[in-house]
XYZ file of C-alpha atoms in Angstrom:
459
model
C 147.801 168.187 158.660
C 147.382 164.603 157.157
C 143.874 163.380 156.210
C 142.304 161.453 158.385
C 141.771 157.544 157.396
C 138.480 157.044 156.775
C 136.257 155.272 159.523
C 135.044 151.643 158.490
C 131.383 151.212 158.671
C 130.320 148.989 161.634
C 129.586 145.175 160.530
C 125.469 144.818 159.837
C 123.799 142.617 162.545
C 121.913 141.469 159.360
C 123.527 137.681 158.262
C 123.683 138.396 153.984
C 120.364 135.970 152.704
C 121.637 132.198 151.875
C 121.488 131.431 148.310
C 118.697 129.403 147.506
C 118.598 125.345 148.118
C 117.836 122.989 145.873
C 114.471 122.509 147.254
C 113.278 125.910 147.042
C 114.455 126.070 143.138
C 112.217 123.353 142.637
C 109.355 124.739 144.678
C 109.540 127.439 142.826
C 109.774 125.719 139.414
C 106.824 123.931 140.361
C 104.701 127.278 140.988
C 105.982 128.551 137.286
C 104.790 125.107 136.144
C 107.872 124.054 134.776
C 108.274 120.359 136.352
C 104.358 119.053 135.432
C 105.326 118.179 131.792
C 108.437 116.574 132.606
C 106.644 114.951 135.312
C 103.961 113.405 132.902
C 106.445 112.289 130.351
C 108.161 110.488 132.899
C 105.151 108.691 134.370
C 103.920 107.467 130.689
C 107.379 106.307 130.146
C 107.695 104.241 132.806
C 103.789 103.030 132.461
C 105.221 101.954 129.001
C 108.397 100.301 129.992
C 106.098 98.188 132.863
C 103.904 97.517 130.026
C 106.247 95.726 127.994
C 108.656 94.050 131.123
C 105.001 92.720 132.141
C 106.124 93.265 136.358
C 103.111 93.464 137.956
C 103.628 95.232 140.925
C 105.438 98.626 138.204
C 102.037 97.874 136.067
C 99.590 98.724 139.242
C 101.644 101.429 139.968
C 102.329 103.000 136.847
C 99.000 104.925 136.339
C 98.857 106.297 139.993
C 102.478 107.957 138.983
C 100.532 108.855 136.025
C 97.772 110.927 137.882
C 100.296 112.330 141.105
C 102.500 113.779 137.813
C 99.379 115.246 136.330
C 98.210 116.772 140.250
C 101.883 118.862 139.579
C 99.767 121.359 137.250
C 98.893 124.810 139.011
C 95.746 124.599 136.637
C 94.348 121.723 137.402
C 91.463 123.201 138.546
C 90.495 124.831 135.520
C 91.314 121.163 133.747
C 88.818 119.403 136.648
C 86.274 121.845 135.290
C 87.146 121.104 131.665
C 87.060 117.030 132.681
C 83.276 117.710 133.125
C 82.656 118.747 129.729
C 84.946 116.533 127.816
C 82.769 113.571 126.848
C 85.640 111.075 125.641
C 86.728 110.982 129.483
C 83.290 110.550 130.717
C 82.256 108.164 128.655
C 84.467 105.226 130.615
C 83.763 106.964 133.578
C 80.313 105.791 132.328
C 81.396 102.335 132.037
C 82.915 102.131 135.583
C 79.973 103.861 137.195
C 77.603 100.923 134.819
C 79.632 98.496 136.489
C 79.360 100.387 140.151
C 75.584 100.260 139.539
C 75.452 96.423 138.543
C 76.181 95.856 142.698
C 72.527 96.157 143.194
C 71.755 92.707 141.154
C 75.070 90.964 141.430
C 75.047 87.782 143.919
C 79.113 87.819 143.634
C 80.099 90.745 146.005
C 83.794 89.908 146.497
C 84.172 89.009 142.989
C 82.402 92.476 142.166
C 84.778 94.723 144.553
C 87.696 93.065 143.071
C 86.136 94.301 139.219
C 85.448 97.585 141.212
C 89.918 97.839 142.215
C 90.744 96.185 138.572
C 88.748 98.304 136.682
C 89.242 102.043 138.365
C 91.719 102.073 135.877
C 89.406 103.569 133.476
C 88.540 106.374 135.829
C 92.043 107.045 136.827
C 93.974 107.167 133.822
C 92.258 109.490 131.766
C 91.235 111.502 134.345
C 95.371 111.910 134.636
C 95.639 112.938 131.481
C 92.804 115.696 131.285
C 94.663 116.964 134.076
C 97.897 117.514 133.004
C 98.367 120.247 130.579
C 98.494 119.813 127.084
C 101.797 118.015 126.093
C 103.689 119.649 123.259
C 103.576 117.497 119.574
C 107.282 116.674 120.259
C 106.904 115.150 123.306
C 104.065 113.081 122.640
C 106.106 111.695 119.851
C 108.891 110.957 122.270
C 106.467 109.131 123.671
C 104.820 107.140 120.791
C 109.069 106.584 119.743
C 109.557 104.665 123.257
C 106.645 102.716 123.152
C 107.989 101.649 119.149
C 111.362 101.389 120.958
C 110.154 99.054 123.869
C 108.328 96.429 121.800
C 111.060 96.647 119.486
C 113.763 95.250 121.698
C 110.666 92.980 123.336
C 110.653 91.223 119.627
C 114.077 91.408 118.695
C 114.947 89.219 121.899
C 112.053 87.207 121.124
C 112.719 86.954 117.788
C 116.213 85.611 119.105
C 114.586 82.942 121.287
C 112.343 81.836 118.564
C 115.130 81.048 115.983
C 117.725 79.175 118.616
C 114.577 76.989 119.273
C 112.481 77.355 115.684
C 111.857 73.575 115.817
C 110.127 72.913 118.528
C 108.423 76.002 118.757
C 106.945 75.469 115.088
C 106.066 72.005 116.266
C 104.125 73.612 119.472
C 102.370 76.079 117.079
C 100.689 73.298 115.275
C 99.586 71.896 118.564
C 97.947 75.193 119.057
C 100.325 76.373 121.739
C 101.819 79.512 121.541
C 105.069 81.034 122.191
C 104.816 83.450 125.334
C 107.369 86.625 124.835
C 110.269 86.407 126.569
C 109.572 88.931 129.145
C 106.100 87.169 130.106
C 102.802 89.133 128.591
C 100.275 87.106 127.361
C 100.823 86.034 123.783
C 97.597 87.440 122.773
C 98.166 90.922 124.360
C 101.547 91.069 122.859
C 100.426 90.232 119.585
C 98.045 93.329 119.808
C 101.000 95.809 120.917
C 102.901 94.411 118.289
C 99.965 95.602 115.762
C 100.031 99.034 117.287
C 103.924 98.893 116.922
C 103.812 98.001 113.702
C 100.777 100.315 112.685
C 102.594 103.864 114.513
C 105.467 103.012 112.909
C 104.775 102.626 109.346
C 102.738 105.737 110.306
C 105.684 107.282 111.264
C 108.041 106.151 108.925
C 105.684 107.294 105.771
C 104.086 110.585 107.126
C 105.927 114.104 107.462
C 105.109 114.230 111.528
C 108.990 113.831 111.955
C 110.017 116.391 109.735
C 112.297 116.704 106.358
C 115.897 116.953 106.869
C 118.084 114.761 107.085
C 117.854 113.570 110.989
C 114.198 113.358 110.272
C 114.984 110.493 107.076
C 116.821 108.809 109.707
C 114.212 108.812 112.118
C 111.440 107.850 109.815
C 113.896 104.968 109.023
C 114.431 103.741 112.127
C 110.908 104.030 112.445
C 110.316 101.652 109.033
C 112.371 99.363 109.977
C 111.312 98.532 113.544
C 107.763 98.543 112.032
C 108.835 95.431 110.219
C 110.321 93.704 112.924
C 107.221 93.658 114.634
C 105.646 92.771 111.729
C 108.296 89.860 111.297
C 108.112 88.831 114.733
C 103.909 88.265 114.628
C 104.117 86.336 111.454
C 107.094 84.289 112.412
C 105.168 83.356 115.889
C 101.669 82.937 114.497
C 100.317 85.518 116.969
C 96.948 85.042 115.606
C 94.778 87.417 117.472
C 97.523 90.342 116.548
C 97.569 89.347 113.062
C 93.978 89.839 113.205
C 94.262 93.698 114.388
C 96.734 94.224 112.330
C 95.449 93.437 109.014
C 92.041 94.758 110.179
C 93.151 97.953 110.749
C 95.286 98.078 107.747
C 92.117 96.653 105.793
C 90.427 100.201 107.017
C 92.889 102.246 105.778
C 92.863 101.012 102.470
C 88.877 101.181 102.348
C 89.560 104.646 103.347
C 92.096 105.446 101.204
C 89.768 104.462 98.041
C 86.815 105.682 99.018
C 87.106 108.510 101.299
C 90.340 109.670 99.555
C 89.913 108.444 96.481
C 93.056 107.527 95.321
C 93.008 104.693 92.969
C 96.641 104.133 91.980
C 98.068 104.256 95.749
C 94.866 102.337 97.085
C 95.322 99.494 94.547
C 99.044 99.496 95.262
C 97.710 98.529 98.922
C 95.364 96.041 98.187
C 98.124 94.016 96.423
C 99.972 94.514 99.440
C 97.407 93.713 101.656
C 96.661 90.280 99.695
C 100.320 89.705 99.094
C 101.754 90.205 102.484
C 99.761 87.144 104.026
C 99.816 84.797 100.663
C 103.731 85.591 100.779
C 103.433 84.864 104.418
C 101.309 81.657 104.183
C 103.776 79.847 101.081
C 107.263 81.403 102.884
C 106.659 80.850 106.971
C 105.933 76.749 108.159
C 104.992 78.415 111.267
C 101.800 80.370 109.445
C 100.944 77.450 107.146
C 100.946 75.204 110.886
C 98.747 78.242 112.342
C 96.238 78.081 109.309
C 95.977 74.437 109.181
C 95.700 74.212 113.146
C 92.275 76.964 112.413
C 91.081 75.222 110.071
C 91.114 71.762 111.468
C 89.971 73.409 114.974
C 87.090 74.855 113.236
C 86.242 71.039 111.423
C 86.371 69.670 114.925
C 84.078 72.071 116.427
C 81.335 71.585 113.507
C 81.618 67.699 113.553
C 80.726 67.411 117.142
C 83.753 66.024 117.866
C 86.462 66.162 121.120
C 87.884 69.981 121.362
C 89.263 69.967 125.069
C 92.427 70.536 123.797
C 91.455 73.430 120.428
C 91.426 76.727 122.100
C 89.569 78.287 118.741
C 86.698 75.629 119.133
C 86.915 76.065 122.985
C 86.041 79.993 122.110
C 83.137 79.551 119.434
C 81.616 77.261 122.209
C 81.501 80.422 124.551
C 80.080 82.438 121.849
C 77.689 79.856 121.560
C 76.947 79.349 125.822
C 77.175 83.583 125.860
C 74.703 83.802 122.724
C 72.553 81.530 124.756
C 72.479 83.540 128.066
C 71.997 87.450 126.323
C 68.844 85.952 124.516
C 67.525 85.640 128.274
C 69.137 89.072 129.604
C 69.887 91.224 126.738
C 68.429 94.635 129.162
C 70.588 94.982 131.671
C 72.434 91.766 132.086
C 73.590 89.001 134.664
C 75.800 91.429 136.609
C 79.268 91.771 135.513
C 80.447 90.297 138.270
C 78.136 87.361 137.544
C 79.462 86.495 134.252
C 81.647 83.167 135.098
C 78.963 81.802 137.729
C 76.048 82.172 134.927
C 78.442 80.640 131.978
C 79.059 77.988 134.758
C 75.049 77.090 134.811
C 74.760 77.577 131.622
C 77.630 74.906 130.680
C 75.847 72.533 132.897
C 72.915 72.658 130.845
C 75.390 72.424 127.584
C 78.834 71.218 128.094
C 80.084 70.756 124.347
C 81.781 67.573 125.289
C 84.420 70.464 127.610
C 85.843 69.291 130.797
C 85.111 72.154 133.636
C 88.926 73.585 133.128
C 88.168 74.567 129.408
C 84.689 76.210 130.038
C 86.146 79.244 129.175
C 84.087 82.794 129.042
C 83.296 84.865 126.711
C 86.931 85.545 125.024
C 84.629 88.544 122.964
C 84.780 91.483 124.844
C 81.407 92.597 122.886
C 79.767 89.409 124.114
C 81.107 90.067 127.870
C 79.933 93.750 128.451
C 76.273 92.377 126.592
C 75.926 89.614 129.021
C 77.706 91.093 132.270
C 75.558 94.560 131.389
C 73.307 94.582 128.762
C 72.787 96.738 125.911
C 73.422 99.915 128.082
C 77.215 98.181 128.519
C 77.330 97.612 124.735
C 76.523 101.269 123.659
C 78.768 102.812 126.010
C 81.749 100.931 123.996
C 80.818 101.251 121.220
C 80.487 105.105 121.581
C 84.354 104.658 123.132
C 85.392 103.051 119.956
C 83.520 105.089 117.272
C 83.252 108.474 118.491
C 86.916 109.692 118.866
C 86.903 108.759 115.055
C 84.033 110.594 113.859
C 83.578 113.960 115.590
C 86.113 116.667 117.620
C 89.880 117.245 117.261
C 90.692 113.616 116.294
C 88.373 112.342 113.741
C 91.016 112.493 110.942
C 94.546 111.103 113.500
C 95.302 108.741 111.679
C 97.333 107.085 114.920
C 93.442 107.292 116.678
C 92.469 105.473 113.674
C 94.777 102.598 114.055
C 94.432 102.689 117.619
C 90.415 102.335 117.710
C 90.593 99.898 114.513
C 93.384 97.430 115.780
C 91.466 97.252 118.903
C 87.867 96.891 118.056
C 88.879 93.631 115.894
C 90.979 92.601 118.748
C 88.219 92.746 120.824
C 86.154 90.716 118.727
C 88.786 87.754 119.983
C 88.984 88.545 123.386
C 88.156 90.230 126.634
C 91.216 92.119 126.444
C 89.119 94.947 129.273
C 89.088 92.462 131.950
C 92.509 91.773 132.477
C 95.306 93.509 133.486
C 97.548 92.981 130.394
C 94.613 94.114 128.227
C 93.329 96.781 130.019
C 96.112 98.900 131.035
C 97.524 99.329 127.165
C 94.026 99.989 126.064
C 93.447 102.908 128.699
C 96.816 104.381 128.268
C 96.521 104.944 124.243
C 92.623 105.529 124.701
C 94.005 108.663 127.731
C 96.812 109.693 125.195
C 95.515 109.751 122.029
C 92.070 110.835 122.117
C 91.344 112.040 125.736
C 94.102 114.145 125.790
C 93.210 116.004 122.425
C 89.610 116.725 123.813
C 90.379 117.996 127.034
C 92.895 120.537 125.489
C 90.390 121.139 122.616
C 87.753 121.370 125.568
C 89.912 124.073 127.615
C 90.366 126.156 124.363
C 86.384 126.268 123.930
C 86.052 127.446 127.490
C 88.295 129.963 127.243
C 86.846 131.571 124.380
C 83.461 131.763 125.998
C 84.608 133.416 129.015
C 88.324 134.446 128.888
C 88.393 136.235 131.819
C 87.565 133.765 134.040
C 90.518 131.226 132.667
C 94.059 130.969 133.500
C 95.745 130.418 130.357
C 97.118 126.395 130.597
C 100.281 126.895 128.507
């Protein structure tokens, strides 16, 4: 008898389980927290690259991408409670809710809920970045590369423009008009970007942060040399407010490089630098030596009483002046930040300096403008921005913070670079990157030594 063929099993009811889509891989990638850092990389690059191509519409939106990549992290509540305790994000949290407050004396509503949209910038931005996780050392020098990268190419075409019309764009300089770059941001905020260029990159291109072999000589190159392209491209247009930051903050790292450090031979090697760069500058550029002799005679006029309409330097130190005149009277709390043009106004009328009502400028001192619009109260809380991130927590001794805070607080001393869009937005993203960043992850690691079992480990 022949075996019997063996009985197939009956077909399962049961349909076999669909491999998964594409949008459940994600899902769960985002609940391992896989996509956040991507995410926030992302967002910062873009917020640079909207920076630099000056759109306005990509800069509004850049730092909301910023925060909605941050929301991605499945700890962001432990990071919320972390925000709370890290006092380089509260402090301009401080400032905004200062400037919130100043609605109970200002006579300018709709001037003051426009500061209210304009400046939530500097509660949204680093409140993104305390909420995203910490971002590895790599990454953030990705991002420190693009922004070198962007205002690189920014200068180079620039630069380009500048020499197929060096003429009559040296002949405008000593008129005291300045060329705009070629992708439209103000000539005074791009000078100051340039300085940061300029700044990270001979940071980059003379530290070990980019390693030792042989890719790493080629990055720190690269690095170098776009470093001096910036540096070209500020001389070359007379950006005079950049120069300022730049050679500022350079000034500061030599003082600290002789005194703090104390080295002798390297810090007298800068000085000579530091003196010979600008003399160099001065006897090889025409469009320096127009720049310096357009100061100087701007600064004549202005002393002799006579007609500076047309001298934007003159134009300023007569809104120092008007400003001076207005925080003797409200030096406590101010005229209302929202006030500020309406009481330089009346104040002009009393004291014109000879300026038709076009070139009664304000402040153009962003010291001056936070005294007058808020008072002393204002005042402090920048000045604690500036100087603490330099002298206590986990980045007293970056020397990128350094630069950073330096370049910027002798910007500032030029103009109201927190009041405008162009000014603002680079400010708050390098203040959120650099130093807010740094805390908050130094923050979380404090908390989760005092009670570990009530953290979720961020990373």
């Amino acid at each position: 008898m022949l075996p019997s063929a063996p009985v197939p099993a009956p077909p399962s009811s049961a349909a076999p389980p669909a491999p998964p889509g594409w949008w459940a891989a994600l899902r769960a990638r985002q609940r391992r927290n896989e996509l956040v850092t991507p995410a926030v990389v992302f967002a910062l690059i873009f917020y640079i690259v909207a920076l630099f191509t000056a759109r306005r519409a990509l800069i509004s939106l850049a730092p909301v991408v910023v925060l909605l990549a941050a929301g991605l992290n499945q700890h962001r509540a432990a990071a919320w409670r972390a925000y709370w305790r890290n006092p380089v994000a509260l402090v301009p949290a401080a400032l905004y809710g200062w400037l919130l407050l100043s609605g109970f004396i200002t006579e300018d509503l709709a001037e003051w809920r426009h500061q209210l949209f304009r400046q939530l910038l500097l509660l949204v931005v680093p409140l993104a970045l305390a909420l995203a996780p910490p971002l590895p050392a790599r990454l953030l020098g990705r991002v420190a590369g693009w922004w070198l990268a962007m205002g690189t190419a920014v200068a180079v075409a620039t630069l380009t423009y500048f020499f197929q019309h060096r003429a009559a764009v040296e002949e405008s300089i000593s008129r005291s008009k300045t060329l705009t770059p070629v992708t439209g941001v103000g000539h005074i905020y791009f000078g100051v970007m340039l300085a940061l260029c300029t700044l990270y990159g001979l940071e980059m291109a003379c530290s070990g942060r980019l390693g030792s072999g042989r890719s790493a000589r080629r990055w720190r190159w690269a690095a170098g040399g776009a470093a001096v392209i910036c540096a070209a491209t500020m001389h070359l247009l007379a950006y005079r407010t950049g120069l300022v930051a730049l050679y500022g903050a350079l000034a500061v790292t030599v003082v600290r490089t002789l005194i703090g450090r104390r080295q002798v031979l390297l810090g007298t090697l800068m000085v000579a630098g530091l003196v010979g760069l600008p003399v160099a500058a001065y006897y090889g550029l025409p469009s320096v030596r127009a720049r310096v002799a357009q100061t100087r005679h701007d600064l004549l006029r202005f002393r002799s009483g006579a007609d500076i309409n047309e001298y934007s330097l003159s134009q300023r130190l007569a809104a120092w002046a008007t400003a001076g005149t207005l925080v003797r009277e409200h030096w406590g709390v101010g005229v209302g930040q929202a006030d500020v043009k309406h009481a330089m106004a009346a104040q002009y009328a009393r004291r014109s300096f000879g300026l038709r009502p076009e070139n009664q400028i304000l402040p153009h001192n962003q010291y001056l403008q936070y005294l007058l619009g808020g008072g002393v109260g204002t005042l402090a809380l920048l000045l604690v921005l500036l100087l603490l991130p330099t002298v206590a927590g986990p980045t007293h001794a970056d020397p990128f913070v350094r630069h950073f805070v330096t370049a910027s607080a002798f910007a500032l001393f030029f103009d109201s670079m927190l009041e405008v869009q162009y000014g603002l937005n680079p400010f708050i993203l390098h203040y959120a990157v650099l130093v807010v960043a740094p805390w908050q992850q130094y923050t979380l690691a404090r908390r989760l030594r005092a009670s570990p079992q009530n953290l979720t480990p961020l990373v």
